[in-house]
Short mmCIF file of C-alpha atoms and ligand atoms in Angstrom, two decimals:
data_model
loop_
_atom_site.label_atom_id
_atom_site.label_comp_id
_atom_site.label_asym_id
_atom_site.label_seq_id
_atom_site.Cartn_x
_atom_site.Cartn_y
_atom_site.Cartn_z
CA MET V 1 8.31 -126.33 -53.50
CA ALA V 2 9.54 -122.68 -53.67
CA ASN V 3 10.28 -121.69 -50.39
CA THR V 4 7.42 -120.04 -48.01
CA ILE V 5 7.95 -116.67 -46.67
CA GLU V 6 5.41 -115.70 -43.56
CA LEU V 7 4.92 -112.57 -42.15
CA GLN V 8 3.70 -112.77 -38.59
CA GLU V 9 3.77 -110.05 -35.86
CA SER V 10 5.35 -111.93 -33.01
CA GLU V 11 6.55 -109.19 -30.97
CA SER V 12 5.49 -105.58 -30.70
CA GLU V 13 8.44 -104.38 -32.49
CA LYS V 14 9.38 -107.10 -34.78
CA VAL V 15 8.17 -109.32 -37.68
CA GLU V 16 8.95 -113.46 -38.43
CA VAL V 17 10.21 -114.28 -41.73
CA LYS V 18 9.85 -117.74 -42.15
CA ILE V 19 12.21 -118.83 -45.06
CA GLY V 20 11.90 -122.67 -45.37
CA ASP V 21 12.92 -124.07 -42.21
CA LYS V 22 14.54 -120.70 -40.91
CA THR V 23 12.72 -118.34 -39.08
CA ILE V 24 14.08 -114.31 -39.01
CA LYS V 25 13.26 -111.96 -36.38
CA LEU V 26 13.24 -108.21 -38.40
CA PRO V 27 12.80 -104.96 -36.20
CA VAL V 28 10.04 -102.77 -37.44
CA HIS V 29 10.24 -99.20 -36.61
CA THR V 30 6.97 -97.38 -36.03
CA GLY V 31 6.47 -93.89 -37.14
CA THR V 32 4.99 -90.58 -35.52
CA TYR V 33 1.66 -91.37 -36.94
CA GLN V 34 2.25 -94.87 -36.57
CA GLU V 35 3.27 -95.80 -39.78
CA LYS V 36 4.99 -99.15 -39.69
CA GLY V 37 8.48 -100.09 -41.71
CA ILE V 38 10.15 -103.18 -41.60
CA ASP V 39 14.21 -102.93 -40.88
CA ILE V 40 15.56 -105.28 -43.97
CA SER V 41 18.96 -103.96 -42.99
CA LYS V 42 19.77 -107.48 -41.76
CA LEU V 43 18.00 -109.95 -44.00
CA ARG V 44 20.71 -110.58 -46.55
CA ALA V 45 23.21 -111.40 -43.86
CA GLN V 46 20.59 -113.65 -42.03
CA SER V 47 19.03 -115.38 -45.15
CA GLY V 48 21.01 -114.76 -48.33
CA TYR V 49 17.64 -112.69 -49.82
CA ILE V 50 17.36 -109.33 -50.84
CA THR V 51 14.04 -107.32 -51.27
CA LEU V 52 13.08 -106.35 -54.97
CA ASP V 53 10.76 -103.07 -55.57
CA VAL V 54 11.45 -101.72 -58.70
CA GLY V 55 10.68 -97.75 -58.25
CA PHE V 56 10.96 -98.04 -54.28
CA LYS V 57 6.87 -97.92 -54.41
CA ASN V 58 7.00 -100.11 -51.19
CA THR V 59 10.19 -98.90 -49.93
CA GLY V 60 11.43 -96.55 -46.92
CA SER V 61 15.01 -95.14 -47.73
CA THR V 62 15.14 -93.41 -44.62
CA GLN V 63 13.63 -92.14 -41.26
CA SER V 64 12.83 -88.23 -41.60
CA THR V 65 11.47 -85.92 -39.54
CA ILE V 66 11.14 -82.90 -41.78
CA THR V 67 7.61 -83.50 -43.94
CA PHE V 68 4.83 -86.00 -43.59
CA ILE V 69 2.27 -87.10 -46.36
CA ASP V 70 -0.31 -89.37 -45.80
CA GLY V 71 -1.45 -90.27 -49.32
CA GLU V 72 -4.44 -91.81 -48.47
CA GLN V 73 -5.81 -88.84 -46.24
CA GLY V 74 -4.50 -86.47 -48.68
CA ILE V 75 -2.37 -84.85 -45.68
CA LEU V 76 0.58 -82.33 -45.71
CA GLN V 77 2.43 -81.69 -43.14
CA HIS V 78 6.20 -79.79 -42.53
CA ARG V 79 7.51 -80.41 -39.34
CA GLY V 80 4.06 -81.13 -38.05
CA TYR V 81 2.54 -77.86 -39.44
CA PRO V 82 -0.27 -78.70 -41.94
CA ILE V 83 0.17 -76.99 -45.72
CA GLU V 84 -2.94 -75.23 -45.67
CA GLU V 85 -1.83 -73.42 -42.49
CA LEU V 86 1.31 -72.31 -43.78
CA ALA V 87 0.37 -71.73 -47.02
CA GLY V 88 -2.62 -69.17 -45.97
CA LYS V 89 -0.34 -67.58 -42.82
CA ALA V 90 3.72 -68.13 -43.53
CA SER V 91 6.24 -66.67 -45.33
CA PHE V 92 8.38 -68.08 -47.96
CA GLU V 93 11.32 -67.10 -45.58
CA GLU V 94 9.37 -69.00 -42.63
CA VAL V 95 9.01 -72.21 -44.01
CA ILE V 96 12.88 -72.00 -45.06
CA TYR V 97 13.71 -71.80 -41.51
CA LEU V 98 11.42 -73.97 -40.55
CA LEU V 99 12.44 -76.66 -43.17
CA LEU V 100 16.10 -76.03 -42.24
CA HIS V 101 15.21 -75.91 -38.02
CA ASP V 102 12.67 -77.94 -37.13
CA ASP V 103 10.45 -74.57 -36.22
CA LEU V 104 8.98 -71.62 -37.08
CA PRO V 105 11.44 -69.12 -36.21
CA ASN V 106 10.77 -66.35 -34.09
CA GLU V 107 11.66 -62.42 -34.57
CA ALA V 108 15.57 -62.68 -34.00
CA GLN V 109 15.66 -65.99 -35.68
CA LEU V 110 13.43 -64.87 -38.56
CA SER V 111 15.75 -61.30 -39.18
CA GLU V 112 18.89 -63.28 -39.08
CA LEU V 113 17.61 -65.66 -41.97
CA LYS V 114 16.88 -62.40 -44.15
CA ALA V 115 20.07 -61.04 -43.25
CA ARG V 116 21.84 -64.05 -44.68
CA LEU V 117 19.74 -64.34 -47.88
CA GLU V 118 20.42 -60.62 -48.36
CA GLN V 119 24.11 -61.17 -47.67
CA TYR V 120 24.05 -63.81 -50.41
CA ALA V 121 21.40 -62.45 -53.08
CA ARG V 122 23.80 -61.46 -55.34
CA PRO V 123 25.91 -64.10 -57.92
CA GLU V 124 29.03 -63.91 -59.46
CA ALA V 125 29.96 -61.94 -62.14
CA GLY V 126 30.76 -64.70 -64.21
CA VAL V 127 27.47 -66.35 -64.01
CA ARG V 128 26.15 -64.00 -66.75
CA ASP V 129 29.11 -65.07 -68.74
CA ILE V 130 28.22 -68.85 -68.50
CA LEU V 131 24.49 -67.97 -69.51
CA ASN V 132 25.61 -66.12 -72.32
CA ALA V 133 27.68 -68.70 -74.00
CA LEU V 134 25.36 -71.38 -73.47
CA PRO V 135 23.13 -71.87 -76.85
CA ASP V 136 20.01 -69.94 -76.91
CA ASP V 137 17.60 -72.94 -77.83
CA THR V 138 19.09 -74.39 -73.78
CA HIS V 139 16.14 -75.11 -71.89
CA PRO V 140 16.01 -73.35 -68.42
CA MET V 141 16.16 -76.18 -66.57
CA GLY V 142 18.98 -77.26 -68.41
CA MET V 143 20.62 -73.38 -67.78
CA MET V 144 20.03 -74.25 -64.36
CA CYS V 145 21.29 -77.84 -63.92
CA VAL V 146 24.88 -75.85 -65.47
CA LEU V 147 24.59 -72.69 -63.22
CA LEU V 148 24.09 -74.76 -59.99
CA SER V 149 27.19 -76.89 -60.96
CA SER V 150 29.28 -74.07 -61.54
CA LEU V 151 29.12 -73.03 -57.88
CA SER V 152 31.75 -75.44 -57.24
CA GLY V 153 33.71 -73.56 -59.58
CA PHE V 154 33.14 -70.22 -57.39
CA TYR V 155 33.32 -71.35 -54.37
CA PRO V 156 36.12 -73.91 -54.34
CA HIS V 157 36.51 -73.44 -50.46
CA LEU V 158 33.37 -75.22 -49.89
CA MET V 159 33.67 -78.04 -51.87
CA ASP V 160 33.63 -79.99 -48.31
CA SER V 161 30.36 -78.68 -47.73
CA TRP V 162 29.68 -80.32 -44.67
CA SER V 163 32.40 -81.00 -42.04
CA ASP V 164 32.90 -77.35 -41.35
CA GLN V 165 29.53 -75.93 -39.94
CA ALA V 166 30.70 -72.35 -40.94
CA LYS V 167 31.25 -73.76 -44.15
CA ARG V 168 28.05 -75.77 -44.21
CA GLU V 169 26.15 -73.01 -43.31
CA GLU V 170 27.90 -70.73 -46.37
CA ALA V 171 27.11 -73.31 -48.78
CA MET V 172 23.59 -73.61 -47.81
CA TYR V 173 22.44 -69.74 -48.07
CA ARG V 174 24.92 -69.12 -50.62
CA LEU V 175 22.86 -71.32 -53.04
CA LEU V 176 19.43 -69.96 -51.06
CA GLY V 177 20.22 -66.79 -50.99
CA GLN V 178 21.40 -66.05 -55.17
CA MET V 179 18.61 -68.47 -56.80
CA PRO V 180 15.94 -66.05 -57.65
CA ALA V 181 19.12 -64.41 -59.25
CA LEU V 182 19.54 -66.92 -61.18
CA VAL V 183 16.16 -68.31 -62.31
CA ALA V 184 15.61 -64.39 -62.95
CA TYR V 185 19.04 -63.99 -64.91
CA ILE V 186 17.66 -67.47 -67.14
CA TYR V 187 14.33 -65.67 -67.70
CA ARG V 188 16.01 -62.47 -69.15
CA ARG V 189 19.08 -64.57 -70.77
CA LYS V 190 15.54 -66.51 -72.46
CA ALA V 191 13.91 -63.46 -73.26
CA GLY V 192 17.15 -61.36 -74.84
CA LEU V 193 16.37 -58.98 -72.51
CA PRO V 194 19.25 -57.53 -69.64
CA TYR V 195 19.90 -58.60 -66.30
CA ILE V 196 18.33 -56.53 -63.80
CA ASP V 197 20.67 -56.07 -60.52
CA PRO V 198 19.29 -57.87 -57.26
CA ARG V 199 17.91 -55.70 -54.59
CA PRO V 200 17.55 -57.78 -51.40
CA GLU V 201 16.77 -55.33 -49.12
CA LEU V 202 13.25 -55.18 -51.18
CA GLY V 203 12.77 -59.01 -49.79
CA TYR V 204 13.13 -62.45 -51.27
CA VAL V 205 10.23 -62.53 -53.40
CA ALA V 206 9.85 -58.78 -54.80
CA ASN V 207 13.41 -58.93 -55.04
CA PHE V 208 12.86 -61.87 -57.90
CA LEU V 209 9.69 -60.28 -59.21
CA ASN V 210 11.89 -57.19 -59.42
CA MET V 211 14.72 -58.98 -61.11
CA MET V 212 12.20 -60.80 -63.45
CA PHE V 213 9.90 -57.72 -64.81
CA GLY V 214 11.42 -54.72 -63.25
CA GLU V 215 8.68 -54.24 -60.68
CA ALA V 216 6.83 -55.92 -57.82
CA LYS V 217 3.22 -55.84 -57.43
CA GLU V 218 2.49 -56.21 -53.76
CA GLU V 219 -0.43 -58.75 -55.08
CA ILE V 220 2.06 -60.87 -57.04
CA VAL V 221 4.65 -60.58 -54.29
CA GLU V 222 1.85 -62.54 -52.17
CA ALA V 223 0.46 -64.78 -54.71
CA LEU V 224 4.13 -66.10 -55.24
CA ASP V 225 5.24 -66.07 -51.80
CA THR V 226 2.00 -68.87 -51.55
CA LEU V 227 3.53 -71.18 -54.57
CA LEU V 228 6.54 -70.82 -53.65
CA ILE V 229 5.46 -72.53 -50.14
CA LEU V 230 3.26 -75.24 -51.63
CA HIS V 231 6.57 -76.73 -53.70
CA ALA V 232 8.66 -76.09 -50.42
CA ASP V 233 9.48 -79.69 -49.83
CA HIS V 234 7.60 -83.21 -50.25
CA GLU V 235 9.38 -85.66 -48.88
CA GLN V 236 11.02 -88.69 -50.48
CA ASN V 237 10.30 -87.32 -53.96
CA CYS V 238 12.09 -88.45 -57.16
CA SER V 239 14.22 -84.74 -56.95
CA ALA V 240 14.64 -85.08 -53.03
CA SER V 241 15.96 -88.59 -53.03
CA THR V 242 17.92 -88.08 -55.95
CA VAL V 243 19.92 -85.24 -53.82
CA ARG V 244 19.72 -87.41 -50.75
CA PHE V 245 21.48 -90.08 -52.61
CA VAL V 246 24.02 -88.06 -55.06
CA GLY V 247 24.56 -86.27 -51.45
CA SER V 248 25.56 -89.58 -49.96
CA SER V 249 28.95 -89.90 -52.04
CA HIS V 250 30.09 -86.79 -49.71
CA VAL V 251 30.03 -84.82 -53.32
CA ASN V 252 29.80 -81.10 -52.52
CA LEU V 253 26.07 -79.74 -51.86
CA PHE V 254 25.96 -77.41 -55.36
CA ALA V 255 26.59 -80.81 -57.39
CA ALA V 256 24.13 -82.80 -55.26
CA ILE V 257 21.65 -79.86 -55.55
CA SER V 258 22.39 -79.65 -59.51
CA ALA V 259 21.46 -83.40 -59.81
CA GLY V 260 17.86 -82.77 -57.75
CA ASN V 261 17.36 -80.21 -59.96
CA ALA V 262 18.27 -82.51 -63.33
CA ALA V 263 15.67 -85.29 -61.82
CA LEU V 264 12.81 -82.87 -61.04
CA TRP V 265 13.34 -81.66 -65.23
CA GLY V 266 11.68 -84.86 -65.98
CA PRO V 267 8.01 -84.87 -67.55
CA LEU V 268 6.73 -87.43 -64.49
CA HIS V 269 8.33 -85.08 -61.73
CA GLY V 270 8.51 -81.19 -62.51
CA GLY V 271 8.71 -80.96 -65.70
CA ALA V 272 4.76 -81.38 -65.26
CA ASN V 273 3.91 -78.34 -64.69
CA GLN V 274 5.26 -77.57 -68.22
CA LYS V 275 4.02 -80.27 -69.99
CA VAL V 276 0.46 -78.98 -68.17
CA LEU V 277 0.02 -75.78 -70.05
CA GLU V 278 0.96 -77.44 -73.12
CA MET V 279 -1.41 -80.19 -73.18
CA LEU V 280 -4.32 -77.54 -72.25
CA GLU V 281 -3.57 -75.38 -75.06
CA ALA V 282 -3.47 -78.25 -77.32
CA ILE V 283 -6.95 -78.73 -75.69
CA LYS V 284 -8.12 -75.32 -76.26
CA ALA V 285 -6.25 -75.57 -80.20
CA ASP V 286 -8.55 -78.62 -80.86
CA GLY V 287 -11.62 -76.90 -80.11
CA GLY V 288 -11.40 -77.69 -75.96
CA ASP V 289 -13.18 -81.25 -76.36
CA THR V 290 -11.81 -82.60 -72.97
CA SER V 291 -13.31 -86.41 -73.92
CA LYS V 292 -10.53 -86.68 -76.59
CA TYR V 293 -7.98 -86.38 -74.42
CA ILE V 294 -10.01 -88.58 -71.65
CA ALA V 295 -9.83 -91.54 -73.93
CA LYS V 296 -6.20 -91.03 -75.03
CA ALA V 297 -5.07 -91.16 -71.76
CA LYS V 298 -7.00 -94.32 -70.85
CA ASP V 299 -5.89 -95.65 -74.20
CA LYS V 300 -3.14 -98.26 -73.16
CA SER V 301 -1.82 -98.09 -76.93
CA ASP V 302 -1.46 -94.47 -76.45
CA PRO V 303 1.54 -92.98 -74.89
CA PHE V 304 -0.23 -90.00 -73.64
CA ARG V 305 -1.09 -89.28 -70.12
CA LEU V 306 -3.13 -86.76 -68.68
CA MET V 307 -0.25 -84.51 -67.27
CA GLY V 308 -0.75 -83.04 -63.84
CA PHE V 309 -3.09 -85.94 -62.93
CA GLY V 310 -2.08 -89.01 -60.47
CA HIS V 311 0.47 -89.48 -57.71
CA ARG V 312 2.56 -91.89 -56.49
CA VAL V 313 1.55 -91.17 -53.06
CA TYR V 314 -1.42 -89.49 -52.99
CA LYS V 315 -4.64 -91.50 -53.57
CA ASN V 316 -7.21 -88.61 -52.98
CA TYR V 317 -7.25 -84.72 -53.86
CA ALA V 318 -3.82 -83.44 -53.09
CA PRO V 319 -3.71 -80.81 -50.61
CA ARG V 320 -1.26 -78.61 -52.35
CA ALA V 321 -3.91 -79.07 -55.62
CA LYS V 322 -6.85 -77.74 -53.08
CA VAL V 323 -4.69 -74.70 -52.28
CA ILE V 324 -3.60 -74.33 -55.83
CA LYS V 325 -6.99 -74.43 -57.22
CA LYS V 326 -8.44 -71.79 -54.78
CA TYR V 327 -5.52 -69.83 -55.24
CA THR V 328 -5.94 -69.97 -58.95
CA ASP V 329 -9.52 -68.08 -58.69
CA LYS V 330 -8.29 -65.75 -56.53
CA VAL V 331 -5.22 -64.85 -58.40
CA LEU V 332 -6.86 -64.68 -61.85
CA ASP V 333 -9.95 -62.85 -60.14
CA MET V 334 -6.96 -59.86 -58.20
CA LEU V 335 -5.15 -59.60 -61.34
CA ASN V 336 -8.38 -59.11 -63.51
CA MET V 337 -8.16 -61.78 -65.30
CA ASP V 338 -10.16 -64.25 -67.60
CA ASP V 339 -7.84 -67.29 -68.56
CA PRO V 340 -10.39 -70.00 -70.88
CA ILE V 341 -7.51 -72.45 -70.13
CA LEU V 342 -8.87 -72.40 -66.58
CA ASP V 343 -12.23 -73.45 -67.80
CA ILE V 344 -10.88 -76.09 -69.53
CA ALA V 345 -9.02 -77.52 -66.86
CA LYS V 346 -11.58 -77.32 -65.06
CA GLY V 347 -13.84 -79.15 -67.54
CA LEU V 348 -11.07 -81.63 -67.56
CA GLU V 349 -10.86 -82.74 -63.93
CA GLN V 350 -14.39 -82.75 -63.60
CA ALA V 351 -14.31 -85.31 -66.65
CA ALA V 352 -11.78 -87.59 -65.24
CA LEU V 353 -12.97 -87.43 -61.31
CA GLN V 354 -16.03 -89.02 -62.83
CA ASP V 355 -14.66 -91.29 -65.13
CA GLU V 356 -14.16 -95.12 -63.70
CA TYR V 357 -10.29 -95.25 -65.28
CA PHE V 358 -9.44 -92.44 -62.65
CA VAL V 359 -11.45 -93.25 -59.97
CA ALA V 360 -10.19 -97.01 -60.18
CA ARG V 361 -6.59 -95.60 -60.21
CA LYS V 362 -7.07 -92.91 -58.07
CA LEU V 363 -5.89 -90.63 -60.05
CA PHE V 364 -6.43 -86.80 -59.16
CA PRO V 365 -4.84 -83.78 -60.02
CA ASN V 366 -1.70 -83.06 -58.44
CA VAL V 367 0.36 -79.94 -57.65
CA ASP V 368 1.39 -79.11 -61.28
CA PHE V 369 -2.63 -79.38 -62.55
CA TYR V 370 -3.25 -75.52 -61.84
CA SER V 371 0.35 -74.03 -60.69
CA GLY V 372 0.59 -73.00 -64.57
CA ILE V 373 -1.82 -71.24 -64.73
CA ILE V 374 -0.77 -68.98 -62.12
CA TYR V 375 2.05 -68.98 -63.17
CA ARG V 376 1.21 -68.07 -66.51
CA ALA V 377 -1.20 -65.15 -65.23
CA LEU V 378 2.09 -63.68 -62.79
CA GLY V 379 3.52 -62.99 -66.75
CA ILE V 380 6.12 -66.25 -66.00
CA PRO V 381 6.84 -67.95 -70.01
CA VAL V 382 5.72 -71.92 -69.81
CA GLU V 383 8.90 -73.01 -70.09
CA MET V 384 10.26 -71.09 -67.13
CA PHE V 385 7.54 -73.29 -65.09
CA THR V 386 9.96 -76.22 -63.93
CA VAL V 387 12.80 -73.25 -62.89
CA MET V 388 9.84 -72.14 -60.85
CA PHE V 389 9.51 -75.40 -58.85
CA ALA V 390 13.06 -75.63 -58.31
CA LEU V 391 12.93 -72.05 -56.97
CA GLY V 392 10.33 -73.69 -54.20
CA ARG V 393 12.16 -77.04 -53.40
CA LEU V 394 15.40 -75.46 -52.75
CA PRO V 395 14.76 -75.04 -49.47
CA GLY V 396 13.33 -79.05 -49.59
CA TRP V 397 16.56 -80.26 -51.11
CA ILE V 398 18.67 -78.70 -48.78
CA ALA V 399 17.02 -80.17 -45.80
CA GLN V 400 16.86 -83.24 -47.05
CA TRP V 401 20.26 -83.00 -47.88
CA GLN V 402 21.20 -81.55 -44.73
CA GLU V 403 19.32 -84.38 -42.61
CA MET V 404 21.09 -87.30 -44.62
CA ARG V 405 24.58 -85.48 -43.82
CA GLN V 406 23.03 -85.59 -39.66
CA ASN V 407 22.09 -89.04 -39.99
CA GLY V 408 25.55 -90.05 -40.54
CA GLU V 409 23.74 -92.36 -43.84
CA PRO V 410 26.01 -94.37 -45.66
CA ILE V 411 26.68 -94.24 -49.43
CA GLY V 412 23.58 -95.47 -51.42
CA ARG V 413 24.47 -98.45 -53.16
CA PRO V 414 21.29 -100.61 -53.92
CA ARG V 415 21.51 -104.51 -54.32
CA GLN V 416 19.73 -106.27 -57.84
CA ILE V 417 18.89 -109.55 -59.16
CA TYR V 418 20.99 -110.46 -61.89
CA THR V 419 19.13 -112.27 -64.59
CA GLY V 420 21.63 -112.51 -67.55
CA HIS V 421 23.81 -114.91 -68.91
CA SER V 422 25.79 -117.32 -66.72
CA THR V 423 29.66 -118.02 -67.17
CA ARG V 424 31.10 -118.60 -71.04
CA LYS V 425 33.86 -118.59 -72.36
CA TYR V 426 35.48 -115.67 -74.45
CA VAL V 427 35.16 -116.44 -78.15
CA PRO V 428 38.17 -115.01 -80.65
CA LEU V 429 36.96 -112.36 -83.02
CA ASN V 430 37.32 -114.94 -86.01
CA GLU V 431 35.30 -117.77 -84.66
CA ARG V 432 31.94 -115.43 -83.60
C1 SDX F 501 5.69 -84.43 -59.09
O1 SDX F 501 6.52 -87.77 -55.70
C2 SDX F 501 5.99 -86.85 -55.52
O2 SDX F 501 6.03 -86.11 -54.27
C3 SDX F 501 6.44 -85.66 -56.88
C4 SDX F 501 6.09 -83.96 -56.33
C5 SDX F 501 6.62 -83.05 -55.24
O3 SDX F 501 6.18 -82.19 -55.39
O4 SDX F 501 7.86 -83.80 -55.20
O5 SDX F 501 4.56 -84.26 -56.25
C6 SDX F 501 5.49 -83.55 -57.74
O6 SDX F 501 6.41 -84.83 -59.70
C7 SDX F 501 3.67 -84.51 -59.20
C8 SDX F 501 3.70 -85.78 -60.56
C9 SDX F 501 3.83 -84.64 -62.10
N1 SDX F 501 3.62 -85.51 -62.94
C10 SDX F 501 2.52 -85.82 -63.50
O7 SDX F 501 1.83 -85.52 -63.49
C11 SDX F 501 2.99 -86.37 -64.92
C12 SDX F 501 1.23 -87.58 -64.87
N2 SDX F 501 1.49 -88.51 -64.10
C13 SDX F 501 2.03 -89.74 -63.91
O8 SDX F 501 2.98 -90.33 -65.24
C14 SDX F 501 1.41 -90.51 -62.83
O9 SDX F 501 0.90 -90.61 -62.53
C15 SDX F 501 3.35 -90.50 -61.67
C16 SDX F 501 4.42 -90.22 -62.40
C17 SDX F 501 2.87 -89.11 -60.88
C18 SDX F 501 2.88 -91.40 -60.68
O10 SDX F 501 3.25 -92.69 -61.44
P1 SDX F 501 3.30 -93.79 -60.46
O11 SDX F 501 2.87 -94.13 -59.34
O12 SDX F 501 3.97 -94.94 -60.93
O13 SDX F 501 1.97 -94.91 -61.22
P2 SDX F 501 1.63 -95.69 -62.01
O14 SDX F 501 2.59 -94.66 -63.25
O15 SDX F 501 2.32 -97.47 -61.90
O16 SDX F 501 0.16 -95.67 -62.72
C19 SDX F 501 -0.75 -96.54 -62.24
C20 SDX F 501 -1.30 -96.74 -63.05
C21 SDX F 501 -1.39 -96.89 -64.76
O17 SDX F 501 -2.24 -97.43 -65.53
P3 SDX F 501 -2.63 -99.59 -65.05
O18 SDX F 501 -1.27 -100.00 -65.61
O19 SDX F 501 -2.65 -99.29 -63.75
O20 SDX F 501 -3.63 -99.50 -65.85
O21 SDX F 501 -2.23 -95.53 -63.24
C22 SDX F 501 -1.98 -94.95 -64.68
C23 SDX F 501 -0.90 -95.56 -65.13
O22 SDX F 501 -1.53 -95.84 -66.69
N3 SDX F 501 -1.89 -93.54 -64.95
C24 SDX F 501 -2.11 -92.39 -65.43
C25 SDX F 501 -1.63 -91.23 -64.96
N4 SDX F 501 -0.87 -91.69 -64.10
C26 SDX F 501 -1.46 -92.97 -63.45
N5 SDX F 501 -3.09 -92.56 -66.62
C27 SDX F 501 -3.02 -91.77 -67.57
N6 SDX F 501 -3.01 -90.41 -67.13
C28 SDX F 501 -2.21 -90.04 -66.13
N7 SDX F 501 -1.30 -89.17 -65.40
#
């Protein structure tokens, strides 16, 4: 009979794994909100067994103090502060500080952060040359990957981005300081418009909007500031885990962030916000019949998915989606805009949330479902949506990288279960 494995809670902080006649005790880690994690780091040495969890749906990669998500309750907190509080009261600069330093800044700390961001707000001249050299059809996220990696060439003295505190901070603030310009330059390059020089004295978000559109209306600054907060971090999502994994080889910070940006590009991750708008536009062009698209999403033979719906962790209405949905109405009212796409989105959401397929699978709108409608209302083109996500997520990626290095975590190198050929002899070419 195959080995039977029983997990029994034998002591408060250990579980027992019985494999055949062997009993192994494994430590249990308990999180702030009593989440439990079985520490299997000694499992293979003690049993010869590894675990298998494709996609890491049940496996923790680290212990983190940055962000807490309770998917069942629909809770999201950064360093203990609920996202609903931060999105309504904090500025994006305050949230950048919070993610990097474990608490909200006081006046002096916020001023110092702003000064560092201003100090490094101007990209090197070569950045525009690189952008101009890229093919016109390069996707904005492809351009961002190139620019982020190129920073390792502009700042060779920051290749070891960790061991020296001053260099570590310089690498972090050079990224955070010039990211608004990198995003705006990509927009101007794709639109065939002249670049607008940074004016960091305007403030982080106002400077970004000024580089994008040559102006920064206060109501749009406020709307974008909130959107960036809602994208700032999300614990061990695909792109943050990529930054931690790539960073665990001790490569420079620019390369690790560029890798995270590549992960975010995927349509199942950050790329979904662009796909949501394209899906809503297709539904509109198709007469606005949401039921046809609900049916397509449910049809296993159809690769179509309801973009902006579903989440690996949230099995309840996502807190960010709630805030963004409210904000969409507010921004459109503020801009005196009436976007039929919003009505289609709301109709699609209502239909899906009443449909057994989505209810049974606990599929709710995620952060990407409504964000694109606001970006578009702010004048940002659809193909720039995921780069906007990267602008918001950058502080989270850096905070996750910083924590991984602070923890002294080893290089990431998972095991596998091999299911290929067993040993066999080489066959000479003329005998095959
Ligand atoms: C982000 O991880 C994060 O935190 C990410 C993020 C962040 O801030 O960093 O929150 C940002 O990436 C949000 C997600 C954006 N992606 C999308 O909107 C793309 C559409 N959604 C999915 O493809 C999907 O829901 C995922 C990728 C988000 C989650 O996929 P999982 O957890 O791997 O779930 P799954 O693919 O195993 O789906 C479970 C079931 C399956 O059906 P059954 O096989 O059980 O019959 O739900 C179905 C899926 O087919 N399903 C969907 C669906 N999402 C899941 N069916 C139709 N439409 C969908 N959108």
